[in-house]
Amino acid sequence: MKLAREDFQGIRNWFYRNARPLELAKWQFHFENGGQTAVLTALAAYQNEDGGFGNALEPDAWNPYSSPLQTATGADMLMEIGFEDRDHPVVQGILRYLDSGAEMNGNIWRNVIASNNDYPHAPWWNMDSDSTARSTFNPTAILAGFILQFADRNSALYARGFGIAKELEDLFLQEPEIEMHPLKCVLTLLEYIALAGLQEQFAYAEMNAAAARRITALLQRDAGDWNGYTCKPSFFIQKRECLGYEDNAAMVEKELDYTLESRNREGVWCLNWSWAGYEREFALSENWWKGWIALDKLQFLRAFGRLD
C-alpha cells in the first residue's frame, strides 16, 4: 500500500493553504528541492535578541521569551536540514544564548520556565506540571550536543558542553530505563557526538546498545492503542538506518499501513492530544501542528518506499 500521487498533491495543496511559513519552507526543502536559506530565514523569525528561541516555535508554548526547550527545537530543525555553518548568525545566536547560562540549574537547562504560565500553553509546559517529558535529558542532552558540534573547541562553552554531555552519558548508562521523550533527547545527543566525530571520547557503542534496548521496551505493540498519545515506532525510527529498526522492522511496516489509513477528511493527520484550555489559541496551534505532523508522516512514508 502506498500514498497515491493525487493524495500527495492534496496534502501539498493543504500545506500551501494552511502551513506556517516555517513548515512551508521545510516542505519545499524536503519535497520540492528547496534550499536551506528559506528555512533559515523563516526559523530566524522565532529567534530573540539574546539568541534563544521563543514565540511558539514549538506550537504548544506561546511564550515569546527565550527558553531552553524552544531553543532546542530550533537546534533540532537545523539538524533536520543538515545545516553545518557554525558562523551563521542563527547558530552563533544559539551559542550566545547557551553561553549566557540563562535558565540553567547547575549543569541542567530548565525544561519549563516560569514565564510560560503567563501565555497560552499546553498543560505539560506549565510550571506545576509533573509530565514525564520533564527530565534531566530534555532538553539538556540536545543543547549539550549542539555545543559539541558547533562551539569553538578552545572555548569555555565547549568545555562546559563536553562536561555536561559526559555527565549525561554516565546518568544514562547507570539508569537507562527512561521514558520516550528523554530517550529521544539521548538519541539526538548520540547523533551530535557522531557529527562532531567524538565517538571515541564517549561510550558511544554502549550508549547505542542501551538505547536500542530501551526503544524496543518502550514501543506500544498494540496498534489498537495508536490513536492515543502512545509510543509508535516512528517516534524513534524514521528510516531503516535508525537505531532499533532491525529489532522492530515488522512493527514499522504495520505503522506504515496505519499511517496511510489514518488520514483525516482534510487528507492530513489529526493530533492525538489537546490542551484542555485556551480553546481559541489551541485551534490555531492545532493547525500549526498538523503541518508539522504531516511533514514527519510523509518523510516516514517516503523513507520506506510508501509514496507512489
mmCIF file of C-alpha atoms in Angstrom:
data_model
loop_
_atom_site.group_PDB
_atom_site.id
_atom_site.type_symbol
_atom_site.label_atom_id
_atom_site.label_comp_id
_atom_site.label_asym_id
_atom_site.label_seq_id
_atom_site.Cartn_x
_atom_site.Cartn_y
_atom_site.Cartn_z
ATOM 1 C CA MET A 1 0.000 0.000 0.000
ATOM 2 C CA LYS A 2 1.294 3.446 -0.997
ATOM 3 C CA LEU A 3 0.100 7.033 -0.831
ATOM 4 C CA ALA A 4 -1.327 7.844 -4.261
ATOM 5 C CA ARG A 5 0.067 10.784 -6.217
ATOM 6 C CA GLU A 6 -3.246 12.616 -6.140
ATOM 7 C CA ASP A 7 -3.359 12.260 -2.344
ATOM 8 C CA PHE A 8 0.184 13.630 -2.084
ATOM 9 C CA GLN A 9 -0.886 16.576 -4.242
ATOM 10 C CA GLY A 10 -3.842 17.140 -1.947
ATOM 11 C CA ILE A 11 -1.509 17.309 1.056
ATOM 12 C CA ARG A 12 0.708 19.743 -0.831
ATOM 13 C CA ASN A 13 -2.281 21.977 -1.506
ATOM 14 C CA TRP A 14 -3.224 21.803 2.176
ATOM 15 C CA PHE A 15 0.287 22.997 3.070
ATOM 16 C CA TYR A 16 0.133 25.983 0.769
ATOM 17 C CA ARG A 17 -3.235 26.941 2.253
ATOM 18 C CA ASN A 18 -2.559 26.307 5.932
ATOM 19 C CA ALA A 19 1.061 25.893 6.980
ATOM 20 C CA ARG A 20 3.198 28.461 8.746
ATOM 21 C CA PRO A 21 5.977 29.928 6.570
ATOM 22 C CA LEU A 22 8.470 27.788 8.510
ATOM 23 C CA GLU A 23 6.759 24.464 7.821
ATOM 24 C CA LEU A 24 6.111 25.525 4.221
ATOM 25 C CA ALA A 25 9.836 26.248 3.779
ATOM 26 C CA LYS A 26 10.617 22.845 5.247
ATOM 27 C CA TRP A 27 8.064 21.247 2.893
ATOM 28 C CA GLN A 28 9.808 22.877 -0.042
ATOM 29 C CA PHE A 29 13.194 21.738 1.284
ATOM 30 C CA HIS A 30 12.118 18.110 1.670
ATOM 31 C CA PHE A 31 9.807 17.699 -1.314
ATOM 32 C CA GLU A 32 10.418 20.481 -3.850
ATOM 33 C CA ASN A 33 14.213 20.815 -3.943
ATOM 34 C CA GLY A 34 14.060 23.955 -1.849
ATOM 35 C CA GLY A 35 17.227 25.231 -0.223
ATOM 36 C CA GLN A 36 18.307 25.754 3.367
ATOM 37 C CA THR A 37 18.160 29.544 3.046
ATOM 38 C CA ALA A 38 14.358 29.778 3.116
ATOM 39 C CA VAL A 39 14.216 27.520 6.183
ATOM 40 C CA LEU A 40 16.855 29.608 7.964
ATOM 41 C CA THR A 41 15.020 32.842 7.132
ATOM 42 C CA ALA A 42 11.734 31.502 8.496
ATOM 43 C CA LEU A 43 13.398 29.977 11.560
ATOM 44 C CA ALA A 44 15.214 33.226 12.396
ATOM 45 C CA ALA A 45 11.849 34.951 12.856
ATOM 46 C CA TYR A 46 11.409 32.960 16.077
ATOM 47 C CA GLN A 47 14.863 33.866 17.465
ATOM 48 C CA ASN A 48 15.166 36.611 20.068
ATOM 49 C CA GLU A 49 17.940 39.168 20.518
ATOM 50 C CA ASP A 50 19.545 37.033 23.230
ATOM 51 C CA GLY A 51 19.987 34.240 20.657
ATOM 52 C CA GLY A 52 17.439 31.914 22.191
ATOM 53 C CA PHE A 53 14.145 30.875 20.640
ATOM 54 C CA GLY A 54 10.585 31.536 21.778
ATOM 55 C CA ASN A 55 7.452 32.845 20.096
ATOM 56 C CA ALA A 56 5.690 29.454 19.813
ATOM 57 C CA LEU A 57 8.362 27.852 17.659
ATOM 58 C CA GLU A 58 7.200 24.657 19.390
ATOM 59 C CA PRO A 59 3.475 25.349 18.993
ATOM 60 C CA ASP A 60 2.394 24.124 22.443
ATOM 61 C CA ALA A 61 4.006 27.086 24.253
ATOM 62 C CA TRP A 62 3.249 30.630 23.134
ATOM 63 C CA ASN A 63 5.744 32.296 25.470
ATOM 64 C CA PRO A 64 7.587 34.946 23.405
ATOM 65 C CA TYR A 65 10.644 34.833 25.663
ATOM 66 C CA SER A 66 13.590 32.540 25.026
ATOM 67 C CA SER A 67 13.539 29.154 26.696
ATOM 68 C CA PRO A 68 15.904 26.179 26.574
ATOM 69 C CA LEU A 69 13.219 23.907 25.178
ATOM 70 C CA GLN A 70 12.274 26.245 22.332
ATOM 71 C CA THR A 71 15.969 26.772 21.611
ATOM 72 C CA ALA A 72 16.461 23.000 21.442
ATOM 73 C CA THR A 73 13.558 22.902 18.979
ATOM 74 C CA GLY A 74 15.454 25.370 16.794
ATOM 75 C CA ALA A 75 18.573 23.213 17.059
ATOM 76 C CA ASP A 76 16.553 20.167 16.005
ATOM 77 C CA MET A 77 15.393 21.991 12.889
ATOM 78 C CA LEU A 78 18.955 22.870 11.936
ATOM 79 C CA MET A 79 19.884 19.208 12.268
ATOM 80 C CA GLU A 80 16.810 18.244 10.222
ATOM 81 C CA ILE A 81 18.092 20.180 7.202
ATOM 82 C CA GLY A 82 21.711 19.135 7.718
ATOM 83 C CA PHE A 83 22.895 22.669 8.468
ATOM 84 C CA GLU A 84 26.602 22.856 9.368
ATOM 85 C CA ASP A 85 27.686 26.513 9.049
ATOM 86 C CA ARG A 86 28.850 27.379 12.551
ATOM 87 C CA ASP A 87 29.381 31.025 11.558
ATOM 88 C CA HIS A 88 25.767 31.624 10.564
ATOM 89 C CA PRO A 89 24.001 34.233 12.758
ATOM 90 C CA VAL A 90 21.303 31.746 13.840
ATOM 91 C CA VAL A 91 23.946 29.283 15.068
ATOM 92 C CA GLN A 92 26.027 31.977 16.714
ATOM 93 C CA GLY A 93 22.909 33.311 18.400
ATOM 94 C CA ILE A 94 22.119 29.914 19.909
ATOM 95 C CA LEU A 95 25.705 29.567 21.156
ATOM 96 C CA ARG A 96 25.488 33.048 22.704
ATOM 97 C CA TYR A 97 22.267 32.121 24.497
ATOM 98 C CA LEU A 98 23.747 28.865 25.812
ATOM 99 C CA ASP A 99 26.937 30.614 26.913
ATOM 100 C CA SER A 100 24.905 33.127 28.914
ATOM 101 C CA GLY A 101 23.802 30.472 31.404
ATOM 102 C CA ALA A 102 20.208 31.657 31.119
ATOM 103 C CA GLU A 103 17.604 29.311 32.601
ATOM 104 C CA MET A 104 20.148 26.850 33.969
ATOM 105 C CA ASN A 105 20.024 24.974 37.252
ATOM 106 C CA GLY A 106 23.597 23.903 37.797
ATOM 107 C CA ASN A 107 24.539 21.978 34.655
ATOM 108 C CA ILE A 108 20.939 21.405 33.566
ATOM 109 C CA TRP A 109 18.877 23.662 31.314
ATOM 110 C CA ARG A 110 15.362 24.066 32.673
ATOM 111 C CA ASN A 111 12.664 22.158 30.815
ATOM 112 C CA VAL A 112 9.942 24.640 31.787
ATOM 113 C CA ILE A 113 10.384 28.323 32.622
ATOM 114 C CA ALA A 114 8.202 30.444 34.872
ATOM 115 C CA SER A 115 7.051 32.895 32.196
ATOM 116 C CA ASN A 116 5.351 30.037 30.299
ATOM 117 C CA ASN A 117 2.484 30.389 32.762
ATOM 118 C CA ASP A 118 1.770 33.914 31.511
ATOM 119 C CA TYR A 119 0.961 32.860 27.940
ATOM 120 C CA PRO A 120 -1.228 30.219 26.258
ATOM 121 C CA HIS A 121 0.337 26.794 26.617
ATOM 122 C CA ALA A 122 -0.279 23.090 26.883
ATOM 123 C CA PRO A 123 -0.602 21.868 30.481
ATOM 124 C CA TRP A 124 2.701 19.994 30.347
ATOM 125 C CA TRP A 125 4.574 23.271 29.786
ATOM 126 C CA ASN A 126 3.147 24.774 32.986
ATOM 127 C CA MET A 127 5.494 25.227 35.929
ATOM 128 C CA ASP A 128 3.268 22.961 38.035
ATOM 129 C CA SER A 129 3.348 20.065 35.579
ATOM 130 C CA ASP A 130 4.846 16.711 36.538
ATOM 131 C CA SER A 131 4.910 15.442 32.943
ATOM 132 C CA THR A 132 7.372 12.677 32.109
ATOM 133 C CA ALA A 133 8.673 14.990 29.356
ATOM 134 C CA ARG A 134 10.322 16.950 32.174
ATOM 135 C CA SER A 135 13.638 15.260 32.822
ATOM 136 C CA THR A 136 17.347 15.883 33.127
ATOM 137 C CA PHE A 137 17.805 14.923 29.474
ATOM 138 C CA ASN A 138 15.096 17.140 27.984
ATOM 139 C CA PRO A 139 16.375 19.495 26.575
ATOM 140 C CA THR A 140 19.857 19.438 28.138
ATOM 141 C CA ALA A 141 21.073 16.499 26.018
ATOM 142 C CA ILE A 142 20.119 18.339 22.816
ATOM 143 C CA LEU A 143 21.742 21.610 23.841
ATOM 144 C CA ALA A 144 24.943 19.946 25.055
ATOM 145 C CA GLY A 145 25.106 18.087 21.745
ATOM 146 C CA PHE A 146 24.643 21.316 19.809
ATOM 147 C CA ILE A 147 27.639 22.759 21.648
ATOM 148 C CA LEU A 148 29.729 19.698 20.747
ATOM 149 C CA GLN A 149 29.038 20.220 17.053
ATOM 150 C CA PHE A 150 29.175 23.993 16.747
ATOM 151 C CA ALA A 151 31.177 25.622 19.560
ATOM 152 C CA ASP A 152 34.854 26.527 19.216
ATOM 153 C CA ARG A 153 36.726 23.616 20.792
ATOM 154 C CA ASN A 154 39.070 26.000 22.565
ATOM 155 C CA SER A 155 36.192 27.861 24.238
ATOM 156 C CA ALA A 156 34.919 27.640 27.780
ATOM 157 C CA LEU A 157 31.462 26.915 26.351
ATOM 158 C CA TYR A 158 32.758 23.811 24.561
ATOM 159 C CA ALA A 159 34.463 22.591 27.730
ATOM 160 C CA ARG A 160 31.249 23.059 29.668
ATOM 161 C CA GLY A 161 29.117 21.369 26.986
ATOM 162 C CA PHE A 162 31.532 18.439 26.828
ATOM 163 C CA GLY A 163 31.413 18.064 30.603
ATOM 164 C CA ILE A 164 27.611 18.139 30.624
ATOM 165 C CA ALA A 165 27.489 15.526 27.855
ATOM 166 C CA LYS A 166 29.793 13.264 29.879
ATOM 167 C CA GLU A 167 27.554 13.661 32.938
ATOM 168 C CA LEU A 168 24.530 12.688 30.851
ATOM 169 C CA GLU A 169 26.425 9.698 29.461
ATOM 170 C CA ASP A 170 27.064 8.439 32.993
ATOM 171 C CA LEU A 171 23.484 9.090 34.058
ATOM 172 C CA PHE A 172 22.010 7.248 31.099
ATOM 173 C CA LEU A 173 24.287 4.220 31.399
ATOM 174 C CA GLN A 174 23.514 3.974 35.116
ATOM 175 C CA GLU A 175 19.744 4.341 34.651
ATOM 176 C CA PRO A 176 18.733 3.628 31.026
ATOM 177 C CA GLU A 177 15.080 2.920 31.905
ATOM 178 C CA ILE A 178 13.914 6.394 30.858
ATOM 179 C CA GLU A 179 10.701 7.434 29.105
ATOM 180 C CA MET A 180 10.173 8.196 25.424
ATOM 181 C CA HIS A 181 10.861 11.949 25.335
ATOM 182 C CA PRO A 182 14.075 11.823 27.385
ATOM 183 C CA LEU A 183 15.253 8.859 25.301
ATOM 184 C CA LYS A 184 14.665 10.842 22.108
ATOM 185 C CA CYS A 185 16.949 13.538 23.555
ATOM 186 C CA VAL A 186 19.636 10.934 24.286
ATOM 187 C CA LEU A 187 19.403 9.739 20.678
ATOM 188 C CA THR A 188 19.874 13.327 19.499
ATOM 189 C CA LEU A 189 22.959 13.657 21.703
ATOM 190 C CA LEU A 190 24.349 10.466 20.142
ATOM 191 C CA GLU A 191 23.772 11.930 16.689
ATOM 192 C CA TYR A 192 25.614 15.111 17.664
ATOM 193 C CA ILE A 193 28.514 13.054 19.051
ATOM 194 C CA ALA A 194 28.794 11.324 15.672
ATOM 195 C CA LEU A 195 28.512 14.589 13.729
ATOM 196 C CA ALA A 196 31.297 16.047 15.864
ATOM 197 C CA GLY A 197 33.471 12.945 15.380
ATOM 198 C CA LEU A 198 33.704 12.341 19.122
ATOM 199 C CA GLN A 199 32.661 8.681 19.268
ATOM 200 C CA GLU A 200 35.989 7.593 20.781
ATOM 201 C CA GLN A 201 35.643 10.102 23.619
ATOM 202 C CA PHE A 202 32.308 8.667 24.733
ATOM 203 C CA ALA A 203 30.970 5.186 25.478
ATOM 204 C CA TYR A 204 29.283 5.537 22.123
ATOM 205 C CA ALA A 205 28.661 1.867 21.298
ATOM 206 C CA GLU A 206 27.495 1.115 24.832
ATOM 207 C CA MET A 207 25.067 4.042 24.799
ATOM 208 C CA ASN A 208 23.689 2.993 21.426
ATOM 209 C CA ALA A 209 23.153 -0.570 22.617
ATOM 210 C CA ALA A 210 21.352 0.600 25.761
ATOM 211 C CA ALA A 211 19.224 2.998 23.724
ATOM 212 C CA ALA A 212 18.278 0.265 21.243
ATOM 213 C CA ARG A 213 17.118 -1.989 24.062
ATOM 214 C CA ARG A 214 15.086 0.836 25.561
ATOM 215 C CA ILE A 215 13.435 1.650 22.215
ATOM 216 C CA THR A 216 12.174 -1.906 21.913
ATOM 217 C CA ALA A 217 10.905 -1.856 25.504
ATOM 218 C CA LEU A 218 9.008 1.414 25.075
ATOM 219 C CA LEU A 219 7.183 0.712 21.806
ATOM 220 C CA GLN A 220 3.420 0.236 22.032
ATOM 221 C CA ARG A 221 2.861 -3.016 20.170
ATOM 222 C CA ASP A 222 -0.927 -2.955 20.091
ATOM 223 C CA ALA A 223 -1.913 -0.907 17.035
ATOM 224 C CA GLY A 224 -5.377 -0.585 18.525
ATOM 225 C CA ASP A 225 -3.900 1.895 21.013
ATOM 226 C CA TRP A 226 -2.080 4.011 18.434
ATOM 227 C CA ASN A 227 -4.916 6.553 18.206
ATOM 228 C CA GLY A 228 -3.862 7.865 21.610
ATOM 229 C CA TYR A 229 -0.615 9.518 22.648
ATOM 230 C CA THR A 230 1.473 6.371 22.637
ATOM 231 C CA CYS A 231 4.975 5.403 21.597
ATOM 232 C CA LYS A 232 4.758 4.275 17.977
ATOM 233 C CA PRO A 233 7.877 3.054 16.120
ATOM 234 C CA SER A 234 8.195 6.255 14.053
ATOM 235 C CA PHE A 235 8.856 8.267 17.214
ATOM 236 C CA PHE A 236 12.338 6.750 17.095
ATOM 237 C CA ILE A 237 12.597 5.010 13.722
ATOM 238 C CA GLN A 238 12.193 7.295 10.702
ATOM 239 C CA LYS A 239 14.313 5.257 8.264
ATOM 240 C CA ARG A 240 15.983 1.856 8.008
ATOM 241 C CA GLU A 241 19.298 3.210 9.277
ATOM 242 C CA CYS A 242 17.795 4.298 12.593
ATOM 243 C CA LEU A 243 18.633 2.584 15.842
ATOM 244 C CA GLY A 244 16.013 -0.025 16.687
ATOM 245 C CA TYR A 245 14.868 -0.763 13.152
ATOM 246 C CA GLU A 246 16.306 -4.264 12.841
ATOM 247 C CA ASP A 247 14.569 -5.451 16.013
ATOM 248 C CA ASN A 248 11.242 -3.832 15.154
ATOM 249 C CA ALA A 249 11.004 -3.963 11.350
ATOM 250 C CA ALA A 250 7.678 -5.802 11.309
ATOM 251 C CA MET A 251 6.107 -3.236 13.610
ATOM 252 C CA VAL A 252 7.423 -0.417 11.423
ATOM 253 C CA GLU A 253 5.624 -1.958 8.438
ATOM 254 C CA LYS A 254 2.444 -2.177 10.496
ATOM 255 C CA GLU A 255 2.736 1.511 11.361
ATOM 256 C CA LEU A 256 3.308 2.443 7.736
ATOM 257 C CA ASP A 257 -0.033 0.796 6.896
ATOM 258 C CA TYR A 258 -1.652 2.533 9.861
ATOM 259 C CA THR A 259 -0.252 5.894 8.719
ATOM 260 C CA LEU A 260 -1.792 5.519 5.281
ATOM 261 C CA GLU A 261 -5.142 4.503 6.749
ATOM 262 C CA SER A 262 -5.417 7.201 9.416
ATOM 263 C CA ARG A 263 -5.575 10.429 7.390
ATOM 264 C CA ASN A 264 -8.472 12.721 8.228
ATOM 265 C CA ARG A 265 -11.041 14.323 5.895
ATOM 266 C CA GLU A 266 -8.594 17.088 5.007
ATOM 267 C CA GLY A 267 -6.141 14.443 3.829
ATOM 268 C CA VAL A 268 -3.629 15.103 6.618
ATOM 269 C CA TRP A 269 -3.423 13.727 10.167
ATOM 270 C CA CYS A 270 -5.121 14.762 13.401
ATOM 271 C CA LEU A 271 -3.367 15.490 16.659
ATOM 272 C CA ASN A 272 -3.719 12.911 19.392
ATOM 273 C CA TRP A 273 -3.554 15.484 22.180
ATOM 274 C CA SER A 274 -5.206 18.741 23.246
ATOM 275 C CA TRP A 275 -4.602 21.499 25.770
ATOM 276 C CA ALA A 276 -7.807 21.284 27.818
ATOM 277 C CA GLY A 277 -7.780 25.089 27.906
ATOM 278 C CA TYR A 278 -7.034 28.191 25.805
ATOM 279 C CA GLU A 279 -9.505 26.898 23.219
ATOM 280 C CA ARG A 280 -9.115 29.719 20.689
ATOM 281 C CA GLU A 281 -5.327 29.619 20.800
ATOM 282 C CA PHE A 282 -5.237 25.838 20.649
ATOM 283 C CA ALA A 283 -7.332 25.900 17.456
ATOM 284 C CA LEU A 284 -4.517 27.847 15.787
ATOM 285 C CA SER A 285 -1.783 25.748 17.367
ATOM 286 C CA GLU A 286 -3.587 22.609 16.232
ATOM 287 C CA ASN A 287 -3.360 23.713 12.612
ATOM 288 C CA TRP A 288 0.329 24.527 13.002
ATOM 289 C CA TRP A 289 0.874 21.054 14.433
ATOM 290 C CA LYS A 290 -0.945 19.425 11.523
ATOM 291 C CA GLY A 291 1.684 20.805 9.177
ATOM 292 C CA TRP A 292 4.480 19.638 11.474
ATOM 293 C CA ILE A 293 2.963 16.156 11.738
ATOM 294 C CA ALA A 294 2.269 15.841 8.016
ATOM 295 C CA LEU A 295 5.922 16.586 7.261
ATOM 296 C CA ASP A 296 7.006 13.846 9.654
ATOM 297 C CA LYS A 297 4.493 11.343 8.274
ATOM 298 C CA LEU A 298 5.400 11.950 4.639
ATOM 299 C CA GLN A 299 9.118 11.638 5.294
ATOM 300 C CA PHE A 300 8.433 8.402 7.170
ATOM 301 C CA LEU A 301 6.398 7.043 4.259
ATOM 302 C CA ARG A 302 8.987 8.124 1.699
ATOM 303 C CA ALA A 303 11.888 6.574 3.612
ATOM 304 C CA PHE A 304 10.200 3.162 3.393
ATOM 305 C CA GLY A 305 9.045 3.443 -0.211
ATOM 306 C CA ARG A 306 5.396 4.166 0.564
ATOM 307 C CA LEU A 307 4.937 7.213 -1.701
ATOM 308 C CA ASP A 308 3.698 6.465 -5.201
#
